XYZ file of C-alpha atoms in Angstrom:
717
model
C 87.877 94.370 114.772
C 87.154 96.389 118.020
C 90.745 95.812 118.995
C 91.991 98.380 116.312
C 90.817 101.261 118.374
C 92.615 100.580 121.524
C 95.797 99.834 119.362
C 95.491 103.303 117.899
C 95.136 104.530 121.474
C 98.351 102.813 122.407
C 100.163 104.295 119.456
C 98.785 107.676 120.327
C 100.887 107.416 123.579
C 103.824 106.084 121.653
C 103.674 109.019 119.325
C 103.443 111.488 122.449
C 106.888 110.017 123.338
C 108.523 109.906 119.934
C 106.913 113.050 118.569
C 103.504 113.451 117.182
C 104.643 115.209 114.142
C 106.482 112.213 112.735
C 103.378 109.771 112.493
C 99.981 110.870 111.609
C 97.455 108.521 113.349
C 93.952 108.032 112.595
C 91.622 109.988 114.758
C 88.219 111.916 114.697
C 88.659 115.561 114.773
C 85.739 117.608 116.222
C 85.406 121.212 114.699
C 82.590 123.775 115.192
C 81.915 127.407 115.989
C 81.514 128.537 119.485
C 78.071 127.571 121.026
C 77.535 125.106 118.087
C 77.155 122.362 120.719
C 80.277 120.491 120.444
C 80.776 119.961 124.102
C 77.128 118.645 124.435
C 77.726 116.077 121.636
C 80.965 114.758 123.246
C 79.432 114.538 126.630
C 76.456 112.722 125.030
C 78.899 110.333 123.492
C 80.638 109.793 126.966
C 77.475 109.882 129.151
C 79.101 112.165 131.697
C 79.539 116.014 132.252
C 83.299 116.651 132.190
C 83.992 119.411 129.913
C 84.469 122.944 131.104
C 81.510 125.272 130.410
C 81.347 129.072 130.448
C 80.979 132.200 128.079
C 83.354 132.801 125.281
C 86.092 130.336 124.395
C 86.185 127.555 126.989
C 88.331 124.586 125.142
C 91.649 126.411 124.717
C 93.705 123.463 123.912
C 93.439 120.535 121.930
C 91.676 117.655 124.127
C 92.436 114.065 122.912
C 89.635 111.977 124.254
C 90.083 108.311 124.123
C 87.015 106.337 124.883
C 87.595 102.849 125.982
C 84.736 100.391 126.506
C 84.938 98.055 129.501
C 82.451 95.358 130.500
C 80.587 95.385 133.892
C 81.426 91.797 134.547
C 85.251 92.049 134.149
C 87.767 93.918 132.318
C 91.486 93.811 131.790
C 91.469 97.461 132.402
C 90.239 97.213 136.162
C 92.915 96.910 138.794
C 92.726 96.693 142.524
C 96.130 98.317 142.902
C 94.886 101.589 141.027
C 91.717 101.624 142.876
C 89.492 101.059 139.889
C 88.286 97.382 140.746
C 85.044 98.396 142.208
C 84.133 101.227 139.686
C 82.290 100.792 136.325
C 83.553 104.245 134.981
C 86.711 106.247 135.472
C 89.121 108.626 133.936
C 92.734 109.240 133.700
C 95.178 111.837 132.300
C 98.292 111.106 130.697
C 100.136 113.861 132.549
C 99.278 112.349 135.835
C 98.728 109.009 137.266
C 95.807 109.902 139.201
C 92.572 107.946 138.745
C 89.474 110.045 138.580
C 86.171 108.524 139.438
C 84.302 111.864 139.935
C 83.856 113.576 136.628
C 83.483 116.838 138.313
C 87.139 116.680 139.299
C 87.891 115.719 135.685
C 86.374 119.110 134.829
C 88.534 120.923 137.291
C 91.708 119.108 136.279
C 91.133 120.146 132.567
C 90.634 123.822 133.556
C 93.820 123.666 135.843
C 95.919 121.987 133.051
C 94.544 124.407 130.332
C 95.543 127.481 132.554
C 98.847 126.007 132.926
C 99.720 125.477 129.188
C 97.674 128.149 127.757
C 97.776 130.813 130.458
C 94.826 132.708 131.832
C 94.301 135.318 129.367
C 91.917 133.302 127.236
C 94.508 132.533 124.708
C 94.931 128.937 122.991
C 97.732 126.509 123.000
C 98.668 123.847 120.559
C 99.952 121.420 123.472
C 97.490 118.592 123.577
C 95.679 117.255 126.807
C 95.301 113.483 126.751
C 92.206 112.062 128.659
C 91.239 108.424 128.662
C 87.607 107.695 129.954
C 86.769 103.920 130.720
C 83.028 103.179 130.706
C 80.700 100.295 129.727
C 78.330 103.032 128.098
C 80.866 104.045 125.387
C 82.217 102.554 122.210
C 85.925 102.592 121.497
C 86.627 106.075 119.800
C 89.538 108.544 119.654
C 88.255 112.061 119.237
C 90.164 115.338 119.294
C 88.065 118.385 120.811
C 89.539 121.568 119.319
C 88.705 125.207 120.504
C 85.546 126.629 118.941
C 85.896 128.804 115.821
C 85.474 132.628 116.685
C 85.767 135.824 114.919
C 85.884 138.739 117.481
C 87.938 138.616 120.642
C 85.908 139.113 123.830
C 87.026 140.284 127.160
C 90.688 139.836 127.493
C 91.192 137.433 124.603
C 94.232 138.223 122.283
C 93.516 140.435 119.208
C 94.650 137.439 117.038
C 92.603 134.843 118.609
C 90.798 134.116 115.245
C 94.250 133.424 113.727
C 95.440 131.367 116.671
C 92.266 129.234 116.584
C 92.449 128.838 112.678
C 95.874 127.796 112.579
C 95.298 124.999 115.426
C 92.243 123.626 113.700
C 93.939 123.457 110.198
C 96.908 121.842 111.877
C 94.633 118.883 112.811
C 92.259 118.564 110.003
C 95.149 118.799 107.403
C 96.160 115.258 108.732
C 94.928 112.911 105.739
C 94.415 110.182 108.195
C 91.896 112.123 110.276
C 88.049 112.029 110.145
C 86.573 115.498 110.368
C 83.405 115.815 112.457
C 82.033 119.229 111.350
C 79.298 120.387 113.809
C 76.778 122.875 112.994
C 73.547 124.217 114.862
C 70.303 123.430 113.136
C 68.928 127.087 113.946
C 71.433 128.711 111.700
C 71.967 128.440 108.022
C 74.017 125.543 107.192
C 75.258 127.291 104.172
C 77.244 129.589 106.679
C 78.736 126.792 108.560
C 82.436 127.700 109.399
C 83.373 123.906 110.205
C 82.035 122.683 106.716
C 84.033 125.677 105.126
C 87.192 124.524 106.670
C 86.435 120.959 106.004
C 86.177 121.645 102.182
C 89.513 123.415 102.300
C 91.405 120.355 103.121
C 88.874 117.556 102.040
C 87.401 118.964 98.796
C 86.064 115.654 97.842
C 84.366 115.173 101.217
C 85.944 111.605 101.672
C 86.586 111.978 105.353
C 84.094 114.533 106.395
C 80.985 113.817 108.536
C 78.330 116.526 109.460
C 76.539 116.693 112.745
C 73.577 118.950 112.974
C 72.698 119.917 116.646
C 69.866 121.637 118.373
C 67.167 120.132 116.050
C 64.762 120.903 118.890
C 65.461 124.639 118.884
C 64.358 125.464 115.137
C 61.744 127.926 114.545
C 58.071 126.743 114.488
C 57.018 125.659 111.101
C 60.576 124.768 109.970
C 62.509 121.522 110.028
C 65.837 120.248 108.914
C 64.676 117.439 106.535
C 66.566 118.898 103.470
C 69.591 119.236 105.364
C 69.754 115.872 106.933
C 68.784 114.259 103.569
C 71.897 116.030 102.062
C 69.825 118.158 99.582
C 71.353 121.387 100.698
C 74.982 120.480 101.106
C 75.885 116.997 100.243
C 78.405 115.181 102.498
C 79.823 111.849 101.313
C 79.910 110.206 104.845
C 76.523 111.420 105.980
C 74.753 114.015 107.985
C 73.513 113.084 111.296
C 71.132 115.121 113.623
C 71.064 115.106 117.339
C 69.288 116.780 120.247
C 71.530 118.388 122.949
C 70.786 118.904 126.556
C 69.194 122.425 127.027
C 70.716 124.974 129.149
C 67.931 124.126 131.897
C 69.081 120.185 131.725
C 72.601 121.316 132.323
C 71.664 123.562 135.283
C 69.476 120.739 136.871
C 72.279 118.239 135.913
C 69.824 115.994 134.015
C 70.722 112.462 133.490
C 72.047 111.411 130.075
C 69.946 108.294 130.197
C 66.804 110.670 130.072
C 68.381 112.891 127.554
C 68.756 110.025 125.125
C 65.240 109.063 125.771
C 63.899 112.401 125.073
C 66.046 112.683 121.963
C 64.578 109.489 120.614
C 61.124 110.520 121.141
C 61.629 113.948 119.503
C 63.084 112.316 116.416
C 60.185 109.650 116.251
C 57.610 112.624 116.452
C 59.404 115.063 114.136
C 61.432 113.008 111.696
C 59.878 109.413 111.819
C 61.414 108.432 108.582
C 65.007 109.637 109.651
C 64.908 108.451 113.392
C 66.908 105.352 113.093
C 69.549 107.210 111.071
C 69.967 110.106 113.423
C 70.539 110.577 117.322
C 73.371 110.262 119.608
C 73.401 106.328 119.613
C 73.594 106.178 115.756
C 76.325 108.792 115.724
C 78.468 106.983 118.227
C 78.091 103.589 116.105
C 78.684 105.504 112.886
C 81.962 107.058 114.313
C 83.192 103.595 115.581
C 82.534 102.125 112.213
C 84.210 104.989 110.225
C 87.170 105.048 112.425
C 87.591 101.259 112.365
C 87.698 101.278 108.507
C 89.797 104.292 108.457
C 92.287 102.730 110.601
C 92.438 99.403 108.645
C 93.091 101.597 105.591
C 95.845 103.350 107.030
C 97.639 100.481 108.742
C 100.147 99.736 105.872
C 101.339 103.343 105.778
C 101.627 103.489 109.601
C 103.666 100.341 109.473
C 106.108 102.128 107.025
C 106.127 105.319 109.108
C 106.927 103.245 112.313
C 109.585 101.240 110.579
C 111.221 104.378 109.196
C 111.142 105.872 112.606
C 112.635 102.759 114.086
C 115.396 102.734 111.597
C 116.290 106.308 112.409
C 116.696 105.518 116.021
C 119.027 102.708 115.434
C 119.221 98.973 116.084
C 120.054 97.305 119.501
C 123.821 96.900 120.155
C 125.137 93.191 119.948
C 128.872 93.727 119.659
C 130.211 97.128 120.968
C 133.551 97.053 119.568
C 132.253 96.180 115.877
C 129.533 98.901 116.287
C 132.236 101.433 117.289
C 134.367 100.526 114.182
C 131.275 100.774 111.893
C 130.473 104.085 113.374
C 133.800 105.449 112.812
C 134.045 104.081 109.189
C 130.785 105.525 108.415
C 131.834 108.975 109.864
C 135.209 108.970 108.152
C 133.486 108.144 104.748
C 130.821 110.677 105.208
C 133.419 113.485 106.118
C 135.470 112.682 103.120
C 132.383 112.599 100.968
C 131.384 116.015 102.168
C 134.742 117.377 101.206
C 134.646 115.608 97.840
C 131.071 116.316 97.141
C 130.004 112.679 96.510
C 127.609 112.399 99.515
C 124.150 110.910 99.063
C 122.347 113.920 100.336
C 123.338 117.042 98.470
C 122.561 120.233 100.272
C 120.539 122.756 98.371
C 120.090 125.562 100.671
C 123.769 126.513 101.184
C 127.495 125.649 100.207
C 128.900 122.929 102.296
C 132.128 121.058 102.614
C 134.330 121.029 99.596
C 132.165 123.517 97.701
C 132.460 126.078 100.343
C 136.266 125.541 100.446
C 136.148 126.083 96.701
C 134.236 129.218 97.256
C 136.747 130.454 99.731
C 139.685 129.750 97.454
C 138.266 131.405 94.247
C 135.812 134.065 95.465
C 136.529 135.073 98.989
C 140.503 134.750 98.727
C 140.800 135.357 95.093
C 138.606 138.641 95.194
C 140.352 139.843 98.295
C 143.871 139.582 96.644
C 142.342 141.261 93.457
C 140.946 144.171 95.476
C 144.293 144.978 97.027
C 145.925 147.984 95.349
C 149.549 147.567 94.225
C 150.099 151.370 95.294
C 147.989 151.312 98.327
C 149.414 153.590 101.152
C 152.259 154.645 98.786
C 152.459 158.054 97.656
C 154.724 159.657 95.198
C 156.617 161.526 97.958
C 157.041 157.990 99.595
C 158.736 156.814 96.454
C 160.753 159.985 95.993
C 161.861 159.697 99.667
C 162.792 155.963 98.978
C 164.928 157.010 96.017
C 166.701 159.773 97.822
C 167.436 157.505 100.811
C 168.776 154.895 98.514
C 171.083 157.516 96.741
C 172.832 158.550 100.008
C 174.946 161.918 99.878
C 175.353 161.871 95.960
C 172.837 163.027 93.715
C 171.006 160.099 91.707
C 171.882 160.032 88.012
C 169.783 157.090 87.500
C 167.103 155.554 89.860
C 168.597 153.213 92.510
C 167.568 149.496 92.308
C 167.362 149.235 95.976
C 164.510 151.729 96.257
C 162.343 149.715 93.893
C 163.168 146.478 96.062
C 162.288 148.090 99.429
C 159.160 149.531 97.961
C 157.838 146.336 96.270
C 158.619 144.197 99.522
C 156.552 146.667 101.431
C 153.531 145.982 99.217
C 154.077 142.251 98.886
C 153.822 141.952 102.737
C 150.189 143.008 102.467
C 149.387 139.534 100.930
C 150.336 137.817 104.049
C 147.276 138.712 106.112
C 144.546 137.473 103.493
C 146.423 134.409 102.817
C 146.415 133.528 106.582
C 142.797 134.448 106.595
C 142.142 131.910 103.964
C 143.716 129.223 106.116
C 141.701 130.223 108.918
C 138.339 129.981 106.952
C 139.171 126.621 105.545
C 139.922 125.482 109.052
C 136.602 126.671 110.265
C 134.604 124.863 107.551
C 136.514 121.653 108.146
C 135.230 121.788 111.717
C 131.763 122.598 110.573
C 131.531 119.558 108.483
C 131.389 117.646 111.733
C 127.822 118.768 112.590
C 126.612 118.383 108.929
C 128.278 115.363 107.362
C 125.210 113.103 106.524
C 121.897 112.308 108.180
C 122.668 108.678 108.754
C 125.843 109.456 110.759
C 124.002 112.258 112.474
C 121.355 109.834 113.922
C 124.322 107.702 115.367
C 125.575 110.926 116.878
C 122.528 111.808 118.512
C 122.176 108.271 119.825
C 125.753 108.357 121.512
C 126.386 111.813 122.722
C 129.617 110.942 124.455
C 130.946 109.463 121.149
C 129.943 112.540 119.409
C 131.749 114.818 121.676
C 134.927 112.432 121.629
C 134.782 112.508 117.895
C 134.687 116.390 117.819
C 137.533 116.559 120.281
C 139.743 114.304 118.082
C 138.946 116.155 114.897
C 139.605 119.633 116.688
C 143.033 118.330 118.086
C 143.862 117.096 114.588
C 143.124 120.238 112.851
C 144.746 122.421 115.594
C 147.757 120.105 115.102
C 147.873 120.854 111.245
C 146.939 124.593 111.600
C 150.677 125.657 112.612
C 152.465 123.752 109.543
C 149.980 125.190 107.233
C 150.230 128.811 108.462
C 154.154 128.363 108.474
C 154.080 127.284 105.016
C 152.030 130.299 103.784
C 154.312 132.549 105.862
C 157.400 130.780 104.254
C 155.793 131.445 100.908
C 155.627 135.108 101.307
C 159.008 135.228 102.751
C 160.386 133.398 99.701
C 158.833 136.320 97.713
C 160.367 138.913 99.871
C 163.807 137.259 99.887
C 164.643 137.541 96.208
C 162.912 140.179 93.959
C 163.583 138.480 90.672
C 163.863 141.448 88.065
C 164.530 138.819 85.381
C 161.189 137.088 85.750
C 160.010 135.914 82.506
C 156.795 137.894 82.889
C 158.570 141.217 84.250
C 159.522 143.614 81.481
C 161.138 146.683 82.865
C 162.182 147.871 79.438
C 158.636 148.175 78.361
C 157.777 149.707 81.567
C 160.645 152.515 81.202
C 159.615 153.048 77.601
C 155.895 153.634 78.484
C 157.041 156.057 81.353
C 159.100 158.366 79.076
C 156.438 158.059 76.153
C 154.021 159.683 78.593
C 156.272 162.444 79.459
C 155.995 165.982 78.341
C 156.626 166.281 74.613
C 159.974 167.715 73.689
C 161.842 166.758 76.832
C 162.601 163.278 75.587
C 164.163 162.986 71.957
C 162.240 160.605 69.845
C 164.057 157.538 68.095
C 163.007 156.114 64.924
C 164.324 152.741 65.926
C 164.383 152.229 69.686
C 166.242 148.823 69.160
C 169.161 150.326 67.132
C 172.341 151.016 69.027
C 173.644 154.792 68.629
C 177.005 155.389 67.176
C 179.040 157.816 69.283
C 182.169 159.406 67.670
C 185.167 160.684 70.030
C 188.064 162.875 69.012
C 190.300 165.227 70.641
C 190.132 168.845 70.282
C 193.352 170.388 68.746
C 192.864 173.908 70.258
C 191.196 173.294 73.694
C 192.377 169.854 74.658
C 188.851 168.774 75.378
C 186.910 165.874 73.947
C 184.697 166.234 70.996
C 181.624 163.924 71.238
C 179.488 163.784 68.175
C 180.752 167.150 67.124
C 180.136 168.698 70.619
C 183.205 170.252 72.649
C 182.863 168.602 76.058
C 185.432 169.216 79.048
C 187.322 166.262 80.216
C 186.225 166.861 83.798
C 182.697 166.391 82.887
C 183.428 163.251 81.251
C 185.217 161.890 84.252
C 182.522 163.018 86.734
C 179.868 161.531 84.555
C 181.786 158.374 84.371
C 182.398 158.197 88.102
C 178.707 159.031 88.720
C 177.528 156.335 86.528
C 179.813 153.756 87.977
C 178.892 154.579 91.551
C 175.055 154.844 90.954
C 174.885 152.356 88.254
C 172.201 149.342 88.291
C 170.204 147.501 86.170
C 168.080 150.726 85.806
C 171.103 152.087 83.693
C 170.571 149.525 81.174
C 166.868 150.116 80.856
C 167.372 153.508 79.057
C 168.831 153.482 75.581
C 171.784 155.767 75.126
C 171.047 159.175 74.135
C 167.624 159.099 75.858
C 167.112 161.759 78.705
C 165.761 165.076 79.627
C 167.894 167.476 77.981
C 167.578 171.194 78.037
C 168.772 171.853 74.498
C 170.010 169.934 71.541
C 173.526 170.734 72.193
C 173.745 169.543 75.816
C 174.370 165.851 76.828
C 172.584 163.765 79.323
C 175.578 163.871 81.626
C 175.454 167.556 81.828
C 171.627 168.033 82.393
C 170.560 165.010 84.557
C 172.381 166.107 87.621
C 171.096 169.710 87.344
C 167.338 168.723 87.317
C 167.544 165.787 89.497
C 169.763 167.229 92.180
C 167.559 167.333 95.506
C 169.888 169.825 96.934
C 168.708 173.408 96.256
C 170.902 176.089 94.745
C 172.323 178.465 97.290
C 169.993 181.320 97.931
C 166.775 179.484 96.919
C 164.904 178.823 100.052
C 161.657 177.487 98.252
C 163.637 174.308 97.275
C 165.032 173.637 100.744
C 164.096 170.077 101.577
C 163.159 170.464 105.171
C 161.351 167.248 105.026
C 161.972 164.288 102.690
C 158.026 163.792 102.439
C 157.107 167.386 102.194
C 153.965 168.059 100.188
C 154.399 171.796 100.049
C 156.002 171.839 96.436
C 155.475 170.368 93.031
C 157.760 167.581 91.723
C 160.288 168.335 89.028
C 159.838 166.648 85.658
C 162.647 164.068 86.443
C 161.378 163.372 89.777
C 157.959 162.829 88.501
C 159.363 160.522 85.838
C 161.150 158.662 88.350
C 158.154 158.146 90.568
C 155.941 157.185 87.562
C 158.529 154.548 86.655
C 158.834 153.074 90.063
C 154.964 152.850 90.128
C 154.679 150.934 87.061
C 157.395 148.681 87.980
C 155.761 147.985 91.349
C 152.343 147.301 89.661
C 154.072 144.902 87.151
C 156.085 142.889 89.730
C 153.323 143.021 92.336
C 150.736 141.431 90.011
C 153.260 138.720 89.132
C 153.631 137.941 92.906
C 150.020 138.101 93.550
C 149.179 135.572 90.930
C 151.689 133.268 92.430
C 150.385 133.759 95.946
C 146.814 133.371 94.592
C 147.646 130.103 92.977
C 150.198 128.626 95.925
C 148.028 129.296 98.898
C 145.203 127.013 97.990
C 147.679 124.208 96.990
C 149.332 124.635 100.336
C 145.931 124.456 102.265
C 144.951 121.248 100.282
C 148.204 119.534 100.995
C 148.968 120.336 104.379
C 145.201 120.676 105.960
C 142.470 119.238 103.776
C 144.167 116.150 102.206
C 145.957 115.343 105.380
C 142.621 115.383 107.250
C 141.084 113.159 104.522
C 143.988 110.742 104.611
C 144.438 110.395 108.338
C 141.193 111.026 109.897
C 140.038 107.239 110.142
C 143.332 106.263 111.713
C 143.355 108.994 114.234
C 139.728 108.030 115.285
C 140.556 104.340 115.787
C 143.736 105.313 117.613
C 142.083 107.462 120.095
C 138.673 106.056 120.428
C 139.238 102.204 120.119
C 140.343 101.563 123.483
C 138.760 98.665 125.515
C 138.391 100.636 128.596
C 136.334 103.571 127.083
C 134.160 101.735 124.576
C 131.321 101.326 127.017
C 131.327 104.990 127.884
C 131.387 106.009 124.292
C 128.525 103.781 123.405
C 126.351 104.897 126.378
C 123.058 105.603 124.733
C 120.998 108.649 125.444
C 118.019 107.651 127.720
C 115.609 109.633 125.635
C 116.732 107.876 122.346
C 116.553 104.591 124.138
C 113.144 105.276 125.335
C 111.926 106.431 121.919
C 113.311 103.290 120.259
C 111.560 100.955 122.779
C 108.156 102.747 122.191
C 108.650 102.738 118.394
C 109.618 99.043 118.448
C 106.479 98.211 120.537
C 104.330 100.151 118.247
C 105.663 98.610 115.233
C 105.404 95.094 116.775
C 101.779 95.783 117.588
C 100.930 96.946 114.180
C 102.519 93.869 112.649
C 100.284 91.672 114.916
C 97.197 93.478 113.966
C 98.071 93.376 110.223
C 98.560 89.707 110.542
C 95.392 89.318 112.220
C 93.453 91.303 109.504
C 95.228 89.074 106.870
C 93.804 86.041 108.669
C 90.332 87.325 108.942
C 89.976 88.804 105.391
C 88.047 85.754 104.282
C 86.208 84.474 107.469
C 83.064 82.785 107.899
C 80.346 85.298 109.183
C 78.534 83.602 112.201
C 79.109 80.183 110.853
C 76.566 80.578 107.973
C 79.166 80.013 105.318
C 78.845 83.635 104.060
C 82.281 85.130 103.254
C 82.952 88.863 103.728
C 85.888 90.972 103.229
C 86.753 93.608 105.996
């Protein structure tokens, strides 16, 4: 089973290439407070002094330490080309190809690399440093040395150094595939151990926590760690192992580790004779090796699934390029249309996307924008009065000219064109945005083939740009159609009701009330025997007034003249007819000698409107509101239909054929399927890792029931 740890070391390098966050590998994470003896424990396991030392925080980045056992007689790891053939122990960093045989230079390289990635201000970095140590004195292990837990910043350390270290430690020990090596010193109360506290936060059951008690030789006289080592103070499922570190004097004098281990064994035999065989650095090394092996074996099935998933995400090797290109185009077209129709497998939950956003643009953005447009915006009563006067020419207006209403309502309808074109632009932008978010499967292919991705974007951009002008033209034509003919006989347009409401709201007494507005009035005509005038309903009216009124009515007559029932109009008294009083009250020309009413400007705001002028303006306003509302509804309904027909549906129907036409050309297939070197390297590494895992799992299955040393005893690994 010893081959498992080198396998994990190989996978560790693979994960460095493909991304360590994707696959959580089994590893031993060393956690402890500053000055708890972490560095001394690791150096004792290696048998060499190679870690930086000093005051304050020294380890300022994760150090992934891979211990690899090599035999003295010969090893596959030795190489004459690399200069390791004559050495029993050497080290190598992942970030450099240099082979280190002097471990003091290993210490210098660790310090230099730490300053490079974490700076020189005593801060910490989450970037890991990978170090391999080859030696006949070590067992196969993979450990991660983390910065020591601290509370108060010292010297030029950052103010949030405690939070930085805490976050870094939690990131590693939260890995469910990791074994937590919680280190505490024997000369402090274990109940206050920060390492065990953090371990319990992520491993409350203690299934993957191993405690190490250091500095057993520095306890006060008359005290011992018997209760702690036996687990009577704080029980730990994987066990508690005590060790004796090198003293500061031994570090200064560069005491050999062989002597350190010998002194440790003598101390344990003398102080803890019953527990000596279950404590000490050699026992710790073997225990870690055993725990890591079983932990790796337990994690292998899950690791295989993760590597298989990673390999699938990176794609398979290309056999037939043309077929592969057609498959990608088909998948992309299907994903694009599914994003519009809302039938995709992965439904976005964080924001509206594709067809949902297009619907939101139609009904929320565009619809509410049109609803917010006031039918009378930028239109004052003096503007309306000016339009009425200009439409009347030199003659005083007996009735409101129809042309004034048409000119004013056309002016307001034009305001619907800009938001309609803006709606087209918003949908156009969303159709372009779909390319970047139209499914995780196709996005993997897009990342794998960046040239193909760029070409697909170019084809879609060109197709959308080609469809944009006819869509805008149709929207503009829709507005122009509404402006071309003001249909005053529209089924929803009721000018009679508007006129009746206008006069009903005028001052009481100026408009005679009618008991039945739908009943026709009977007018009696008879010639006067004395004056020669015409008697209308008993009133003596000169012939000239009748002719003038008739001429004025014919010259200014329009559909407005049919709105008002006969006999309705602003009369000064009951014996005066409408023909006599309307020209007097509506005549814009002042009476001679009355300077206050001289119209120096058609839009003058220096005087109040007369009653008839106000009634005319109110009527025009109501008519504009009524007709503008009808046109707004039609535009609000027609513009989304135009966009769907000319832009969205056309994209869905012609996308695949356009992509095939522009991309499936023999001379550019190789260029389009040029794979990213980074993705190719990641796929090769993931494939190698998966193959290695499959071989190991196969070997474990063969060894599941093996004969133990030929004795016939069966055991299960």
